[in-house]
Amino acid sequence: MKTPVRRKRLSPKERARVDELFERFSTLSETPKTELNFSNPFTLVVAVALSAQATDVGVNKATAKLFPVADNPADMAALGVEGLIPYINSIGLFRNKAKNVIALSEIILNRHGGQVPLNRADLEALPGVGRKTASVVLNELDIEPAIAVDTHVFRVSHRLKLSSGKTPDKVEQDLMAIVPEPYLTRAHHWLILHGRYVCAARKPKCLECQVSDLCPSRELFVGG
């Protein structure tokens, strides 16, 4: 079952600002995708689960060696925790992640016939797969529009005054309520990439930003 989306009514001025914001993002990158490397739903789930508190670059380096050996639940489960660790020990929290990846592989084999369950409830029931990971998977595979709120999305959403939510879940709710529907499946990537490469935490590149004139926080970093 898809998560119901409650739309929020904005003032005409704010509606126009938000529409223009995402229209510009679309001109910068029409079809944004995750920077994690994957070849099927299973490797996507694993890559996203490994990416918690780790960089996409670091995860891709690890999975470049792992996925040629185990790109399906059966081969991954056969590695076992100790067999998996050498492939991912360069990633933070690798021991706990190894336990989760092996456990979720076994569950997919035993409960889902070896196929990744592509619905939110079953995904979130997998070890190491919370709401954010499920959202990334469902959105990336065009199954359900979702906005996974990581540190980049959280920061950018506040600076652009798209949300004042204190938690990732509240920010997600706010974004899903105001992002123009045609852009819902891509907003997650645009906000992540914007936060990663332009609206950085310490030194945002406001003078290079394509949406700076639409940003209420611009004056905090570059003056009036």
PDB file of C-alpha atoms in Angstrom:
ATOM      1  CA  MET A   1       0.000   0.000   0.000  1.00  0.00           C
ATOM      2  CA  LYS A   2       1.315   3.396  -0.962  1.00  0.00           C
ATOM      3  CA  THR A   3       1.716   6.067   1.683  1.00  0.00           C
ATOM      4  CA  PRO A   4      -1.112   8.593   1.225  1.00  0.00           C
ATOM      5  CA  VAL A   5       0.086  12.066   0.309  1.00  0.00           C
ATOM      6  CA  ARG A   6      -1.694  15.036   1.860  1.00  0.00           C
ATOM      7  CA  ARG A   7      -1.177  18.139  -0.225  1.00  0.00           C
ATOM      8  CA  LYS A   8      -0.762  21.514   1.472  1.00  0.00           C
ATOM      9  CA  ARG A   9      -2.323  24.683   0.137  1.00  0.00           C
ATOM     10  CA  LEU A  10       0.205  27.478  -0.192  1.00  0.00           C
ATOM     11  CA  SER A  11      -0.282  31.164  -0.795  1.00  0.00           C
ATOM     12  CA  PRO A  12      -0.135  32.094  -4.496  1.00  0.00           C
ATOM     13  CA  LYS A  13       3.255  33.758  -3.967  1.00  0.00           C
ATOM     14  CA  GLU A  14       4.737  30.768  -2.144  1.00  0.00           C
ATOM     15  CA  ARG A  15       3.208  28.306  -4.613  1.00  0.00           C
ATOM     16  CA  ALA A  16       4.876  30.201  -7.436  1.00  0.00           C
ATOM     17  CA  ARG A  17       8.233  30.195  -5.615  1.00  0.00           C
ATOM     18  CA  VAL A  18       8.148  26.447  -4.929  1.00  0.00           C
ATOM     19  CA  ASP A  19       7.032  25.668  -8.485  1.00  0.00           C
ATOM     20  CA  GLU A  20       9.849  27.786  -9.917  1.00  0.00           C
ATOM     21  CA  LEU A  21      12.373  26.204  -7.555  1.00  0.00           C
ATOM     22  CA  PHE A  22      11.713  22.669  -8.758  1.00  0.00           C
ATOM     23  CA  GLU A  23      11.314  23.752 -12.363  1.00  0.00           C
ATOM     24  CA  ARG A  24      14.865  25.080 -12.198  1.00  0.00           C
ATOM     25  CA  PHE A  25      16.133  21.895 -10.592  1.00  0.00           C
ATOM     26  CA  SER A  26      14.567  19.995 -13.489  1.00  0.00           C
ATOM     27  CA  THR A  27      16.432  22.090 -16.046  1.00  0.00           C
ATOM     28  CA  LEU A  28      19.723  21.371 -14.259  1.00  0.00           C
ATOM     29  CA  SER A  29      19.153  17.596 -14.163  1.00  0.00           C
ATOM     30  CA  GLU A  30      16.067  16.218 -15.856  1.00  0.00           C
ATOM     31  CA  THR A  31      16.438  12.593 -14.740  1.00  0.00           C
ATOM     32  CA  PRO A  32      18.555  12.487 -11.571  1.00  0.00           C
ATOM     33  CA  LYS A  33      19.504   9.094 -10.154  1.00  0.00           C
ATOM     34  CA  THR A  34      21.195   7.783  -7.066  1.00  0.00           C
ATOM     35  CA  GLU A  35      24.981   7.865  -7.128  1.00  0.00           C
ATOM     36  CA  LEU A  36      25.069   4.387  -5.598  1.00  0.00           C
ATOM     37  CA  ASN A  37      25.903   1.620  -8.059  1.00  0.00           C
ATOM     38  CA  PHE A  38      23.386  -1.228  -8.354  1.00  0.00           C
ATOM     39  CA  SER A  39      22.177  -3.701 -10.970  1.00  0.00           C
ATOM     40  CA  ASN A  40      18.916  -5.053  -9.530  1.00  0.00           C
ATOM     41  CA  PRO A  41      16.522  -4.448  -6.609  1.00  0.00           C
ATOM     42  CA  PHE A  42      18.575  -6.623  -4.272  1.00  0.00           C
ATOM     43  CA  THR A  43      21.854  -4.809  -4.888  1.00  0.00           C
ATOM     44  CA  LEU A  44      19.998  -1.505  -4.520  1.00  0.00           C
ATOM     45  CA  VAL A  45      18.660  -2.534  -1.102  1.00  0.00           C
ATOM     46  CA  VAL A  46      22.109  -3.667   0.000  1.00  0.00           C
ATOM     47  CA  ALA A  47      23.868  -0.552  -1.293  1.00  0.00           C
ATOM     48  CA  VAL A  48      21.395   1.803   0.384  1.00  0.00           C
ATOM     49  CA  ALA A  49      21.579  -0.154   3.656  1.00  0.00           C
ATOM     50  CA  LEU A  50      25.373   0.065   3.565  1.00  0.00           C
ATOM     51  CA  SER A  51      25.277   3.805   2.865  1.00  0.00           C
ATOM     52  CA  ALA A  52      23.965   4.769   6.305  1.00  0.00           C
ATOM     53  CA  GLN A  53      26.610   7.014   7.905  1.00  0.00           C
ATOM     54  CA  ALA A  54      28.880   6.370   4.929  1.00  0.00           C
ATOM     55  CA  THR A  55      29.572   8.101   1.624  1.00  0.00           C
ATOM     56  CA  ASP A  56      28.264   6.845  -1.698  1.00  0.00           C
ATOM     57  CA  VAL A  57      31.841   6.835  -2.979  1.00  0.00           C
ATOM     58  CA  GLY A  58      32.958   4.604  -0.127  1.00  0.00           C
ATOM     59  CA  VAL A  59      30.038   2.232  -0.607  1.00  0.00           C
ATOM     60  CA  ASN A  60      30.652   2.002  -4.354  1.00  0.00           C
ATOM     61  CA  LYS A  61      34.289   1.074  -3.752  1.00  0.00           C
ATOM     62  CA  ALA A  62      33.197  -1.767  -1.482  1.00  0.00           C
ATOM     63  CA  THR A  63      30.371  -3.048  -3.659  1.00  0.00           C
ATOM     64  CA  ALA A  64      32.568  -2.979  -6.762  1.00  0.00           C
ATOM     65  CA  LYS A  65      34.266  -6.047  -5.278  1.00  0.00           C
ATOM     66  CA  LEU A  66      31.253  -7.459  -3.428  1.00  0.00           C
ATOM     67  CA  PHE A  67      28.549  -7.492  -6.107  1.00  0.00           C
ATOM     68  CA  PRO A  68      30.504  -9.530  -8.689  1.00  0.00           C
ATOM     69  CA  VAL A  69      30.658 -12.222  -6.001  1.00  0.00           C
ATOM     70  CA  ALA A  70      27.187 -11.827  -4.489  1.00  0.00           C
ATOM     71  CA  ASP A  71      24.501  -9.886  -6.349  1.00  0.00           C
ATOM     72  CA  ASN A  72      21.569 -11.993  -5.159  1.00  0.00           C
ATOM     73  CA  PRO A  73      20.207 -13.167  -1.789  1.00  0.00           C
ATOM     74  CA  ALA A  74      21.424 -16.770  -2.139  1.00  0.00           C
ATOM     75  CA  ASP A  75      25.039 -15.881  -2.860  1.00  0.00           C
ATOM     76  CA  MET A  76      25.034 -13.169  -0.211  1.00  0.00           C
ATOM     77  CA  ALA A  77      23.622 -15.491   2.449  1.00  0.00           C
ATOM     78  CA  ALA A  78      26.211 -18.105   1.489  1.00  0.00           C
ATOM     79  CA  LEU A  79      28.995 -15.651   2.356  1.00  0.00           C
ATOM     80  CA  GLY A  80      27.840 -15.416   5.947  1.00  0.00           C
ATOM     81  CA  VAL A  81      28.728 -12.533   8.234  1.00  0.00           C
ATOM     82  CA  GLU A  82      32.424 -13.385   8.454  1.00  0.00           C
ATOM     83  CA  GLY A  83      32.644 -13.853   4.709  1.00  0.00           C
ATOM     84  CA  LEU A  84      30.977 -10.524   4.013  1.00  0.00           C
ATOM     85  CA  ILE A  85      33.026  -8.414   6.432  1.00  0.00           C
ATOM     86  CA  PRO A  86      36.244  -8.333   4.350  1.00  0.00           C
ATOM     87  CA  TYR A  87      34.295  -6.737   1.487  1.00  0.00           C
ATOM     88  CA  ILE A  88      32.738  -3.956   3.566  1.00  0.00           C
ATOM     89  CA  ASN A  89      35.193  -3.364   6.426  1.00  0.00           C
ATOM     90  CA  SER A  90      36.130   0.020   4.948  1.00  0.00           C
ATOM     91  CA  ILE A  91      32.581   1.241   5.654  1.00  0.00           C
ATOM     92  CA  GLY A  92      31.464   2.603   9.012  1.00  0.00           C
ATOM     93  CA  LEU A  93      29.537   0.239  11.290  1.00  0.00           C
ATOM     94  CA  PHE A  94      30.538  -2.643   9.011  1.00  0.00           C
ATOM     95  CA  ARG A  95      30.022  -5.417  11.573  1.00  0.00           C
ATOM     96  CA  ASN A  96      26.433  -4.494  12.310  1.00  0.00           C
ATOM     97  CA  LYS A  97      25.753  -3.872   8.632  1.00  0.00           C
ATOM     98  CA  ALA A  98      27.166  -7.291   7.755  1.00  0.00           C
ATOM     99  CA  LYS A  99      24.794  -8.936  10.221  1.00  0.00           C
ATOM    100  CA  ASN A 100      21.851  -7.019   8.771  1.00  0.00           C
ATOM    101  CA  VAL A 101      22.724  -7.768   5.131  1.00  0.00           C
ATOM    102  CA  ILE A 102      23.059 -11.492   5.800  1.00  0.00           C
ATOM    103  CA  ALA A 103      19.851 -11.509   7.857  1.00  0.00           C
ATOM    104  CA  LEU A 104      17.839  -9.636   5.208  1.00  0.00           C
ATOM    105  CA  SER A 105      19.206 -11.956   2.520  1.00  0.00           C
ATOM    106  CA  GLU A 106      18.006 -14.980   4.454  1.00  0.00           C
ATOM    107  CA  ILE A 107      14.576 -13.431   5.015  1.00  0.00           C
ATOM    108  CA  ILE A 108      14.224 -12.627   1.313  1.00  0.00           C
ATOM    109  CA  LEU A 109      15.101 -16.239   0.518  1.00  0.00           C
ATOM    110  CA  ASN A 110      12.911 -17.859   3.137  1.00  0.00           C
ATOM    111  CA  ARG A 111       9.870 -15.570   3.163  1.00  0.00           C
ATOM    112  CA  HIS A 112       9.814 -13.970  -0.275  1.00  0.00           C
ATOM    113  CA  GLY A 113      11.018 -16.667  -2.627  1.00  0.00           C
ATOM    114  CA  GLY A 114      14.322 -14.962  -3.265  1.00  0.00           C
ATOM    115  CA  GLN A 115      12.695 -11.796  -4.638  1.00  0.00           C
ATOM    116  CA  VAL A 116      12.993  -8.430  -2.909  1.00  0.00           C
ATOM    117  CA  PRO A 117       9.518  -7.430  -1.666  1.00  0.00           C
ATOM    118  CA  LEU A 118       8.784  -4.130  -3.359  1.00  0.00           C
ATOM    119  CA  ASN A 119       6.277  -2.706  -0.919  1.00  0.00           C
ATOM    120  CA  ARG A 120       6.954  -0.433   2.020  1.00  0.00           C
ATOM    121  CA  ALA A 121       5.728  -2.693   4.831  1.00  0.00           C
ATOM    122  CA  ASP A 122       7.811  -5.714   3.828  1.00  0.00           C
ATOM    123  CA  LEU A 123      10.866  -3.611   3.014  1.00  0.00           C
ATOM    124  CA  GLU A 124      10.800  -1.851   6.367  1.00  0.00           C
ATOM    125  CA  ALA A 125      10.509  -5.243   8.079  1.00  0.00           C
ATOM    126  CA  LEU A 126      13.918  -6.274   6.735  1.00  0.00           C
ATOM    127  CA  PRO A 127      16.872  -5.928   9.148  1.00  0.00           C
ATOM    128  CA  GLY A 128      18.736  -2.674   8.596  1.00  0.00           C
ATOM    129  CA  VAL A 129      16.053  -1.298   6.287  1.00  0.00           C
ATOM    130  CA  GLY A 130      14.191   1.584   7.889  1.00  0.00           C
ATOM    131  CA  ARG A 131      11.835   4.126   6.401  1.00  0.00           C
ATOM    132  CA  LYS A 132      14.603   6.100   4.684  1.00  0.00           C
ATOM    133  CA  THR A 133      16.098   3.063   2.951  1.00  0.00           C
ATOM    134  CA  ALA A 134      12.663   1.841   1.879  1.00  0.00           C
ATOM    135  CA  SER A 135      11.850   5.280   0.499  1.00  0.00           C
ATOM    136  CA  VAL A 136      15.050   5.380  -1.550  1.00  0.00           C
ATOM    137  CA  VAL A 137      14.374   1.919  -3.003  1.00  0.00           C
ATOM    138  CA  LEU A 138      10.718   2.544  -3.833  1.00  0.00           C
ATOM    139  CA  ASN A 139      11.449   5.932  -5.354  1.00  0.00           C
ATOM    140  CA  GLU A 140      14.503   4.815  -7.330  1.00  0.00           C
ATOM    141  CA  LEU A 141      12.564   1.926  -8.867  1.00  0.00           C
ATOM    142  CA  ASP A 142       9.600   4.213  -9.714  1.00  0.00           C
ATOM    143  CA  ILE A 143       7.269   2.208  -7.499  1.00  0.00           C
ATOM    144  CA  GLU A 144       6.217   4.923  -5.080  1.00  0.00           C
ATOM    145  CA  PRO A 145       7.057   8.633  -4.984  1.00  0.00           C
ATOM    146  CA  ALA A 146       9.038   9.189  -1.808  1.00  0.00           C
ATOM    147  CA  ILE A 147      11.493  11.658  -0.336  1.00  0.00           C
ATOM    148  CA  ALA A 148      14.138  10.121   1.901  1.00  0.00           C
ATOM    149  CA  VAL A 149      15.435  12.780   4.266  1.00  0.00           C
ATOM    150  CA  ASP A 150      19.152  12.534   4.961  1.00  0.00           C
ATOM    151  CA  THR A 151      21.375  15.293   6.340  1.00  0.00           C
ATOM    152  CA  HIS A 152      21.591  17.005   2.940  1.00  0.00           C
ATOM    153  CA  VAL A 153      17.833  17.022   2.337  1.00  0.00           C
ATOM    154  CA  PHE A 154      17.198  18.132   5.923  1.00  0.00           C
ATOM    155  CA  ARG A 155      19.625  21.068   5.634  1.00  0.00           C
ATOM    156  CA  VAL A 156      18.510  22.218   2.182  1.00  0.00           C
ATOM    157  CA  SER A 157      14.821  21.973   3.081  1.00  0.00           C
ATOM    158  CA  HIS A 158      15.341  24.285   6.026  1.00  0.00           C
ATOM    159  CA  ARG A 159      17.497  26.775   4.140  1.00  0.00           C
ATOM    160  CA  LEU A 160      14.987  26.953   1.290  1.00  0.00           C
ATOM    161  CA  LYS A 161      12.159  27.250   3.854  1.00  0.00           C
ATOM    162  CA  LEU A 162      10.403  24.212   2.455  1.00  0.00           C
ATOM    163  CA  SER A 163      10.105  22.840   5.965  1.00  0.00           C
ATOM    164  CA  SER A 164      10.759  23.835   9.558  1.00  0.00           C
ATOM    165  CA  GLY A 165      10.339  20.269  10.784  1.00  0.00           C
ATOM    166  CA  LYS A 166      12.530  19.173  13.680  1.00  0.00           C
ATOM    167  CA  THR A 167      12.741  15.537  12.593  1.00  0.00           C
ATOM    168  CA  PRO A 168      13.414  13.783   9.267  1.00  0.00           C
ATOM    169  CA  ASP A 169       9.892  12.319   9.305  1.00  0.00           C
ATOM    170  CA  LYS A 170       8.312  15.770   9.697  1.00  0.00           C
ATOM    171  CA  VAL A 171      10.494  17.224   6.946  1.00  0.00           C
ATOM    172  CA  GLU A 172       9.470  14.336   4.707  1.00  0.00           C
ATOM    173  CA  GLN A 173       5.795  15.023   5.399  1.00  0.00           C
ATOM    174  CA  ASP A 174       6.247  18.718   4.648  1.00  0.00           C
ATOM    175  CA  LEU A 175       8.071  18.065   1.373  1.00  0.00           C
ATOM    176  CA  MET A 176       5.583  15.478   0.164  1.00  0.00           C
ATOM    177  CA  ALA A 177       2.826  18.008   0.833  1.00  0.00           C
ATOM    178  CA  ILE A 178       4.285  20.895  -1.190  1.00  0.00           C
ATOM    179  CA  VAL A 179       6.617  19.558  -3.901  1.00  0.00           C
ATOM    180  CA  PRO A 180       4.767  19.814  -7.250  1.00  0.00           C
ATOM    181  CA  GLU A 181       3.411  16.368  -8.062  1.00  0.00           C
ATOM    182  CA  PRO A 182       5.209  16.032 -11.429  1.00  0.00           C
ATOM    183  CA  TYR A 183       8.491  16.349  -9.560  1.00  0.00           C
ATOM    184  CA  LEU A 184       7.844  14.100  -6.556  1.00  0.00           C
ATOM    185  CA  THR A 185       9.895  11.158  -7.839  1.00  0.00           C
ATOM    186  CA  ARG A 186      12.898  13.388  -8.577  1.00  0.00           C
ATOM    187  CA  ALA A 187      12.823  15.887  -5.702  1.00  0.00           C
ATOM    188  CA  HIS A 188      14.717  13.526  -3.391  1.00  0.00           C
ATOM    189  CA  HIS A 189      17.709  13.409  -5.739  1.00  0.00           C
ATOM    190  CA  TRP A 190      17.692  17.108  -6.553  1.00  0.00           C
ATOM    191  CA  LEU A 191      17.758  18.081  -2.894  1.00  0.00           C
ATOM    192  CA  ILE A 192      20.511  15.584  -2.064  1.00  0.00           C
ATOM    193  CA  LEU A 193      22.693  16.671  -4.971  1.00  0.00           C
ATOM    194  CA  HIS A 194      22.071  20.340  -4.225  1.00  0.00           C
ATOM    195  CA  GLY A 195      23.128  19.822  -0.619  1.00  0.00           C
ATOM    196  CA  ARG A 196      26.117  17.695  -1.552  1.00  0.00           C
ATOM    197  CA  TYR A 197      27.601  19.924  -4.247  1.00  0.00           C
ATOM    198  CA  VAL A 198      26.160  23.441  -3.839  1.00  0.00           C
ATOM    199  CA  CYS A 199      24.395  24.101  -0.543  1.00  0.00           C
ATOM    200  CA  ALA A 200      27.165  22.635   1.608  1.00  0.00           C
ATOM    201  CA  ALA A 201      26.873  22.651   5.376  1.00  0.00           C
ATOM    202  CA  ARG A 202      29.693  25.061   6.218  1.00  0.00           C
ATOM    203  CA  LYS A 203      30.267  27.049   3.041  1.00  0.00           C
ATOM    204  CA  PRO A 204      27.275  27.042   0.698  1.00  0.00           C
ATOM    205  CA  LYS A 205      28.153  28.209  -2.819  1.00  0.00           C
ATOM    206  CA  CYS A 206      25.448  30.859  -2.967  1.00  0.00           C
ATOM    207  CA  LEU A 207      27.154  32.850  -5.717  1.00  0.00           C
ATOM    208  CA  GLU A 208      27.112  29.766  -7.953  1.00  0.00           C
ATOM    209  CA  CYS A 209      23.652  28.580  -6.926  1.00  0.00           C
ATOM    210  CA  GLN A 210      21.021  28.507  -9.672  1.00  0.00           C
ATOM    211  CA  VAL A 211      18.184  29.001  -7.166  1.00  0.00           C
ATOM    212  CA  SER A 212      19.789  31.543  -4.823  1.00  0.00           C
ATOM    213  CA  ASP A 213      17.282  34.252  -5.733  1.00  0.00           C
ATOM    214  CA  LEU A 214      14.535  31.926  -4.508  1.00  0.00           C
ATOM    215  CA  CYS A 215      16.318  31.124  -1.234  1.00  0.00           C
ATOM    216  CA  PRO A 216      15.196  33.002   1.890  1.00  0.00           C
ATOM    217  CA  SER A 217      18.493  32.084   3.613  1.00  0.00           C
ATOM    218  CA  ARG A 218      20.808  33.585   0.992  1.00  0.00           C
ATOM    219  CA  GLU A 219      21.384  36.807   2.929  1.00  0.00           C
ATOM    220  CA  LEU A 220      22.701  34.822   5.885  1.00  0.00           C
ATOM    221  CA  PHE A 221      25.699  33.712   3.811  1.00  0.00           C
ATOM    222  CA  VAL A 222      26.318  36.466   1.244  1.00  0.00           C
ATOM    223  CA  GLY A 223      24.664  39.527   2.711  1.00  0.00           C
ATOM    224  CA  GLY A 224      21.504  41.320   1.601  1.00  0.00           C
TER     225      GLY A 224
END
